[in-house]
PDB file of C-alpha atoms in Angstrom:
ATOM      1  CA  MET A   1     -65.268 148.704 147.535  1.00 58.00           C
ATOM      2  CA  ASP A   2     -64.596 150.825 150.612  1.00 67.00           C
ATOM      3  CA  SER A   3     -61.988 149.371 152.982  1.00 75.00           C
ATOM      4  CA  SER A   4     -63.735 151.063 155.899  1.00 77.00           C
ATOM      5  CA  ALA A   5     -66.904 149.090 155.141  1.00 78.00           C
ATOM      6  CA  ILE A   6     -64.945 145.853 154.966  1.00 82.00           C
ATOM      7  CA  ARG A   7     -63.129 146.608 158.201  1.00 84.00           C
ATOM      8  CA  SER A   8     -66.294 147.580 160.064  1.00 84.00           C
ATOM      9  CA  SER A   9     -68.187 144.514 158.835  1.00 87.00           C
ATOM     10  CA  LEU A  10     -65.427 141.991 159.585  1.00 91.00           C
ATOM     11  CA  PRO A  11     -66.605 141.205 163.158  1.00 93.00           C
ATOM     12  CA  TYR A  12     -70.087 140.517 161.816  1.00 94.00           C
ATOM     13  CA  PHE A  13     -68.730 138.100 159.210  1.00 94.00           C
ATOM     14  CA  VAL A  14     -66.980 136.287 162.057  1.00 95.00           C
ATOM     15  CA  GLY A  15     -70.219 136.333 164.059  1.00 95.00           C
ATOM     16  CA  LEU A  16     -72.098 134.948 161.064  1.00 96.00           C
ATOM     17  CA  ALA A  17     -69.570 132.117 160.721  1.00 96.00           C
ATOM     18  CA  VAL A  18     -69.888 131.331 164.441  1.00 96.00           C
ATOM     19  CA  ALA A  19     -73.690 131.360 164.107  1.00 96.00           C
ATOM     20  CA  ALA A  20     -73.471 128.922 161.181  1.00 96.00           C
ATOM     21  CA  LEU A  21     -71.248 126.583 163.197  1.00 96.00           C
ATOM     22  CA  LEU A  22     -73.524 126.765 166.235  1.00 94.00           C
ATOM     23  CA  TYR A  23     -76.589 126.164 164.059  1.00 95.00           C
ATOM     24  CA  PHE A  24     -74.940 123.056 162.620  1.00 94.00           C
ATOM     25  CA  LEU A  25     -74.171 121.816 166.148  1.00 92.00           C
ATOM     26  CA  VAL A  26     -77.704 122.495 167.418  1.00 91.00           C
ATOM     27  CA  ARG A  27     -79.123 120.487 164.525  1.00 91.00           C
ATOM     28  CA  GLN A  28     -77.187 117.491 165.916  1.00 89.00           C
ATOM     29  CA  ILE A  29     -79.252 117.396 169.134  1.00 83.00           C
ATOM     30  CA  GLU A  30     -81.178 114.132 169.268  1.00 85.00           C
ATOM     31  CA  TYR A  31     -84.331 113.801 171.327  1.00 85.00           C
ATOM     32  CA  ALA A  32     -87.695 112.065 171.321  1.00 84.00           C
ATOM     33  CA  GLU A  33     -90.353 114.487 170.138  1.00 84.00           C
ATOM     34  CA  ARG A  34     -93.373 115.004 172.349  1.00 83.00           C
ATOM     35  CA  PRO A  35     -96.514 116.399 170.719  1.00 85.00           C
ATOM     36  CA  GLY A  36     -97.333 119.933 171.754  1.00 81.00           C
ATOM     37  CA  MET A  37     -93.952 120.490 173.448  1.00 80.00           C
ATOM     38  CA  LEU A  38     -90.959 122.463 172.281  1.00 79.00           C
ATOM     39  CA  GLY A  39     -87.825 120.423 171.814  1.00 81.00           C
ATOM     40  CA  PRO A  40     -84.532 121.170 173.560  1.00 82.00           C
ATOM     41  CA  ASP A  41     -83.205 122.645 170.325  1.00 84.00           C
ATOM     42  CA  PHE A  42     -85.888 125.348 169.995  1.00 87.00           C
ATOM     43  CA  TRP A  43     -84.428 128.129 172.175  1.00 87.00           C
ATOM     44  CA  PRO A  44     -80.800 127.677 171.093  1.00 91.00           C
ATOM     45  CA  THR A  45     -81.932 127.690 167.456  1.00 93.00           C
ATOM     46  CA  ALA A  46     -83.993 130.846 168.007  1.00 93.00           C
ATOM     47  CA  ALA A  47     -81.040 132.622 169.660  1.00 94.00           C
ATOM     48  CA  ILE A  48     -78.643 131.551 166.901  1.00 95.00           C
ATOM     49  CA  LEU A  49     -81.014 132.717 164.156  1.00 96.00           C
ATOM     50  CA  LEU A  50     -81.409 136.057 165.936  1.00 96.00           C
ATOM     51  CA  MET A  51     -77.616 136.350 166.137  1.00 96.00           C
ATOM     52  CA  ALA A  52     -77.286 135.583 162.416  1.00 96.00           C
ATOM     53  CA  THR A  53     -80.016 138.097 161.558  1.00 96.00           C
ATOM     54  CA  VAL A  54     -78.262 140.861 163.498  1.00 96.00           C
ATOM     55  CA  CYS A  55     -74.949 140.018 161.799  1.00 94.00           C
ATOM     56  CA  VAL A  56     -76.504 140.140 158.314  1.00 95.00           C
ATOM     57  CA  PHE A  57     -78.226 143.431 159.161  1.00 94.00           C
ATOM     58  CA  GLU A  58     -74.962 144.991 160.366  1.00 92.00           C
ATOM     59  CA  ILE A  59     -73.080 143.734 157.288  1.00 91.00           C
ATOM     60  CA  LEU A  60     -75.693 145.245 154.972  1.00 91.00           C
ATOM     61  CA  ARG A  61     -75.657 148.467 156.965  1.00 90.00           C
ATOM     62  CA  ALA A  62     -71.870 148.723 156.694  1.00 86.00           C
ATOM     63  CA  PHE A  63     -71.864 148.183 152.930  1.00 85.00           C
ATOM     64  CA  ALA A  64     -74.826 150.508 152.379  1.00 85.00           C
ATOM     65  CA  GLY A  65     -72.734 153.350 153.770  1.00 74.00           C
ATOM     66  CA  MET A  66     -74.858 153.911 156.837  1.00 68.00           C
ATOM     67  CA  ARG A  67     -71.681 153.822 158.910  1.00 56.00           C
ATOM     68  CA  SER A  68     -69.112 156.356 157.738  1.00 52.00           C
ATOM     69  CA  GLN A  69     -66.080 154.824 159.429  1.00 54.00           C
ATOM     70  CA  ALA A  70     -65.027 151.877 161.512  1.00 51.00           C
ATOM     71  CA  GLN A  71     -65.640 152.215 165.207  1.00 56.00           C
ATOM     72  CA  GLY A  72     -64.087 150.353 168.062  1.00 61.00           C
ATOM     73  CA  ILE A  73     -60.461 149.855 169.001  1.00 62.00           C
ATOM     74  CA  ALA A  74     -59.273 152.536 166.565  1.00 59.00           C
ATOM     75  CA  GLU A  75     -60.856 155.278 168.673  1.00 62.00           C
ATOM     76  CA  VAL A  76     -59.149 153.946 171.788  1.00 58.00           C
ATOM     77  CA  LEU A  77     -55.763 153.991 170.082  1.00 60.00           C
ATOM     78  CA  GLU A  78     -56.273 157.497 168.669  1.00 62.00           C
ATOM     79  CA  THR A  79     -57.266 159.214 171.932  1.00 59.00           C
ATOM     80  CA  ASP A  80     -55.725 162.432 173.103  1.00 60.00           C
ATOM     81  CA  ASP A  81     -52.826 161.825 175.503  1.00 63.00           C
ATOM     82  CA  SER A  82     -53.770 164.862 177.594  1.00 68.00           C
ATOM     83  CA  ALA A  83     -57.022 163.224 178.727  1.00 68.00           C
ATOM     84  CA  PRO A  84     -56.962 161.791 182.258  1.00 75.00           C
ATOM     85  CA  PRO A  85     -56.680 158.002 182.366  1.00 74.00           C
ATOM     86  CA  ALA A  86     -59.884 156.087 182.961  1.00 76.00           C
ATOM     87  CA  LEU A  87     -60.365 154.456 186.328  1.00 81.00           C
ATOM     88  CA  THR A  88     -59.815 150.709 186.315  1.00 85.00           C
ATOM     89  CA  TYR A  89     -60.849 148.165 188.889  1.00 87.00           C
ATOM     90  CA  PRO A  90     -58.852 144.968 188.339  1.00 89.00           C
ATOM     91  CA  ARG A  91     -59.908 143.471 191.676  1.00 93.00           C
ATOM     92  CA  THR A  92     -63.547 143.974 190.769  1.00 94.00           C
ATOM     93  CA  LEU A  93     -62.928 142.301 187.412  1.00 94.00           C
ATOM     94  CA  VAL A  94     -61.232 139.313 189.043  1.00 96.00           C
ATOM     95  CA  GLY A  95     -64.014 139.180 191.631  1.00 96.00           C
ATOM     96  CA  GLY A  96     -66.620 139.099 188.868  1.00 96.00           C
ATOM     97  CA  ILE A  97     -64.808 136.281 187.092  1.00 97.00           C
ATOM     98  CA  VAL A  98     -64.541 134.304 190.331  1.00 97.00           C
ATOM     99  CA  LEU A  99     -68.226 134.954 191.016  1.00 97.00           C
ATOM    100  CA  VAL A 100     -69.231 133.576 187.597  1.00 97.00           C
ATOM    101  CA  VAL A 101     -67.056 130.475 188.085  1.00 97.00           C
ATOM    102  CA  VAL A 102     -68.491 129.860 191.560  1.00 97.00           C
ATOM    103  CA  TYR A 103     -72.014 130.293 190.158  1.00 97.00           C
ATOM    104  CA  ALA A 104     -71.339 127.698 187.461  1.00 96.00           C
ATOM    105  CA  VAL A 105     -70.017 125.251 190.055  1.00 95.00           C
ATOM    106  CA  VAL A 106     -72.806 125.621 192.637  1.00 96.00           C
ATOM    107  CA  VAL A 107     -75.848 125.937 190.356  1.00 95.00           C
ATOM    108  CA  ASP A 108     -76.407 122.161 190.353  1.00 94.00           C
ATOM    109  CA  VAL A 109     -75.896 121.884 194.117  1.00 95.00           C
ATOM    110  CA  ILE A 110     -78.116 124.696 195.412  1.00 96.00           C
ATOM    111  CA  GLY A 111     -80.388 124.998 192.380  1.00 94.00           C
ATOM    112  CA  PHE A 112     -80.898 127.562 189.644  1.00 94.00           C
ATOM    113  CA  LEU A 113     -83.235 129.866 191.526  1.00 94.00           C
ATOM    114  CA  LEU A 114     -81.258 130.160 194.760  1.00 95.00           C
ATOM    115  CA  SER A 115     -77.850 130.335 193.061  1.00 96.00           C
ATOM    116  CA  THR A 116     -79.043 132.964 190.582  1.00 96.00           C
ATOM    117  CA  PHE A 117     -80.577 135.016 193.391  1.00 97.00           C
ATOM    118  CA  LEU A 118     -77.329 134.929 195.375  1.00 97.00           C
ATOM    119  CA  PHE A 119     -75.310 135.639 192.219  1.00 98.00           C
ATOM    120  CA  LEU A 120     -77.361 138.737 191.385  1.00 97.00           C
ATOM    121  CA  VAL A 121     -77.086 140.084 194.927  1.00 98.00           C
ATOM    122  CA  ALA A 122     -73.338 139.422 195.140  1.00 97.00           C
ATOM    123  CA  PHE A 123     -72.680 140.841 191.659  1.00 97.00           C
ATOM    124  CA  MET A 124     -74.463 144.102 192.438  1.00 97.00           C
ATOM    125  CA  TYR A 125     -72.597 144.503 195.725  1.00 97.00           C
ATOM    126  CA  LEU A 126     -69.327 143.626 193.979  1.00 96.00           C
ATOM    127  CA  GLY A 127     -70.090 146.289 191.360  1.00 94.00           C
ATOM    128  CA  ARG A 128     -70.338 148.851 194.183  1.00 93.00           C
ATOM    129  CA  TYR A 129     -74.058 149.443 193.903  1.00 94.00           C
ATOM    130  CA  ARG A 130     -75.270 150.251 197.401  1.00 92.00           C
ATOM    131  CA  ASN A 131     -79.024 150.811 197.240  1.00 95.00           C
ATOM    132  CA  HIS A 132     -79.878 147.780 199.388  1.00 96.00           C
ATOM    133  CA  ALA A 133     -83.627 147.864 198.816  1.00 96.00           C
ATOM    134  CA  VAL A 134     -83.186 147.943 195.040  1.00 96.00           C
ATOM    135  CA  ILE A 135     -80.650 145.095 195.121  1.00 97.00           C
ATOM    136  CA  TRP A 136     -82.881 142.742 197.105  1.00 97.00           C
ATOM    137  CA  ILE A 137     -86.157 143.695 195.390  1.00 97.00           C
ATOM    138  CA  PHE A 138     -84.625 143.452 191.908  1.00 97.00           C
ATOM    139  CA  SER A 139     -83.017 140.080 192.668  1.00 97.00           C
ATOM    140  CA  THR A 140     -86.271 138.696 194.056  1.00 96.00           C
ATOM    141  CA  GLY A 141     -88.254 140.004 191.093  1.00 96.00           C
ATOM    142  CA  ALA A 142     -85.739 138.637 188.594  1.00 95.00           C
ATOM    143  CA  ILE A 143     -85.922 135.192 190.180  1.00 94.00           C
ATOM    144  CA  LEU A 144     -89.712 135.178 190.254  1.00 93.00           C
ATOM    145  CA  LEU A 145     -89.847 136.328 186.629  1.00 93.00           C
ATOM    146  CA  SER A 146     -87.289 133.692 185.606  1.00 92.00           C
ATOM    147  CA  ALA A 147     -89.248 131.009 187.435  1.00 90.00           C
ATOM    148  CA  LEU A 148     -92.470 132.150 185.804  1.00 89.00           C
ATOM    149  CA  ILE A 149     -90.948 132.114 182.321  1.00 88.00           C
ATOM    150  CA  PHE A 150     -88.948 128.909 182.608  1.00 85.00           C
ATOM    151  CA  MET A 151     -91.233 126.834 184.849  1.00 82.00           C
ATOM    152  CA  ARG A 152     -94.666 127.921 183.629  1.00 80.00           C
ATOM    153  CA  PHE A 153     -94.308 128.978 179.992  1.00 78.00           C
ATOM    154  CA  ALA A 154     -91.169 127.522 178.423  1.00 76.00           C
ATOM    155  CA  TYR A 155     -91.167 124.356 180.581  1.00 74.00           C
ATOM    156  CA  VAL A 156     -87.393 124.292 180.800  1.00 75.00           C
ATOM    157  CA  SER A 157     -85.951 121.851 183.301  1.00 80.00           C
ATOM    158  CA  LEU A 158     -83.863 123.970 185.650  1.00 84.00           C
ATOM    159  CA  PRO A 159     -81.438 122.493 188.185  1.00 89.00           C
ATOM    160  CA  ARG A 160     -83.484 122.046 191.382  1.00 89.00           C
ATOM    161  CA  GLY A 161     -80.542 121.571 193.701  1.00 91.00           C
ATOM    162  CA  TRP A 162     -79.729 118.869 196.181  1.00 93.00           C
ATOM    163  CA  PRO A 163     -81.674 118.488 199.430  1.00 93.00           C
ATOM    164  CA  PRO A 164     -82.310 120.657 201.413  1.00 93.00           C
ATOM    165  CA  PHE A 165     -81.832 123.339 198.708  1.00 92.00           C
ATOM    166  CA  ASP A 166     -84.428 121.772 196.397  1.00 91.00           C
ATOM    167  CA  ALA A 167     -87.073 122.994 198.861  1.00 92.00           C
ATOM    168  CA  VAL A 168     -86.478 126.560 197.598  1.00 91.00           C
ATOM    169  CA  THR A 169     -87.321 125.518 194.031  1.00 88.00           C
ATOM    170  CA  ASP A 170     -90.384 123.601 195.250  1.00 89.00           C
ATOM    171  CA  PHE A 171     -91.548 126.599 197.308  1.00 92.00           C
ATOM    172  CA  VAL A 172     -91.284 128.979 194.333  1.00 89.00           C
ATOM    173  CA  ARG A 173     -93.019 126.470 192.050  1.00 86.00           C
ATOM    174  CA  ILE A 174     -95.904 126.137 194.528  1.00 89.00           C
ATOM    175  CA  MET A 175     -96.098 129.942 194.889  1.00 87.00           C
ATOM    176  CA  LEU A 176     -96.504 130.212 191.127  1.00 84.00           C
ATOM    177  CA  GLY A 177     -99.341 127.706 191.153  1.00 82.00           C
ATOM    178  CA  GLY A 178     -97.449 124.634 189.958  1.00 70.00           C
TER     179      GLY A 178
END
């Protein structure tokens, strides 16, 4: 057995173990079934099964020899010292982490749609993207698409927000015909 195949498939074995654990935990969700409605365990189960499928595929690909050598951290460690160092932006990284934490804190207060809209706008500006029209149009489109998917098709209960912020969620719902 090739050690390169084992080494390159190791992360996928870990991912498969994590998927198995998550699947076990999702199966513990208790709820009252409603006819014709998806349960709260449907989407997490679908995502976990997709994750497990990708892991199995990558494991089989590694052992079938479709990957000649391990890729990842080894290439970083074996780089040529004469190459110029890559630019790093630690303040941007910290800003992104703070932005995600703030998003998680305020999503219940100002609602999913408004907080996600503001998060997308702020994240793109933080990432130094400066095409203002694209930022605002993309963020608006992403929110409308999310609302359409989650409020009209998947029927997922999103945080509406506290008054007066819940009016934004109500406005979007009415715009989408709900």
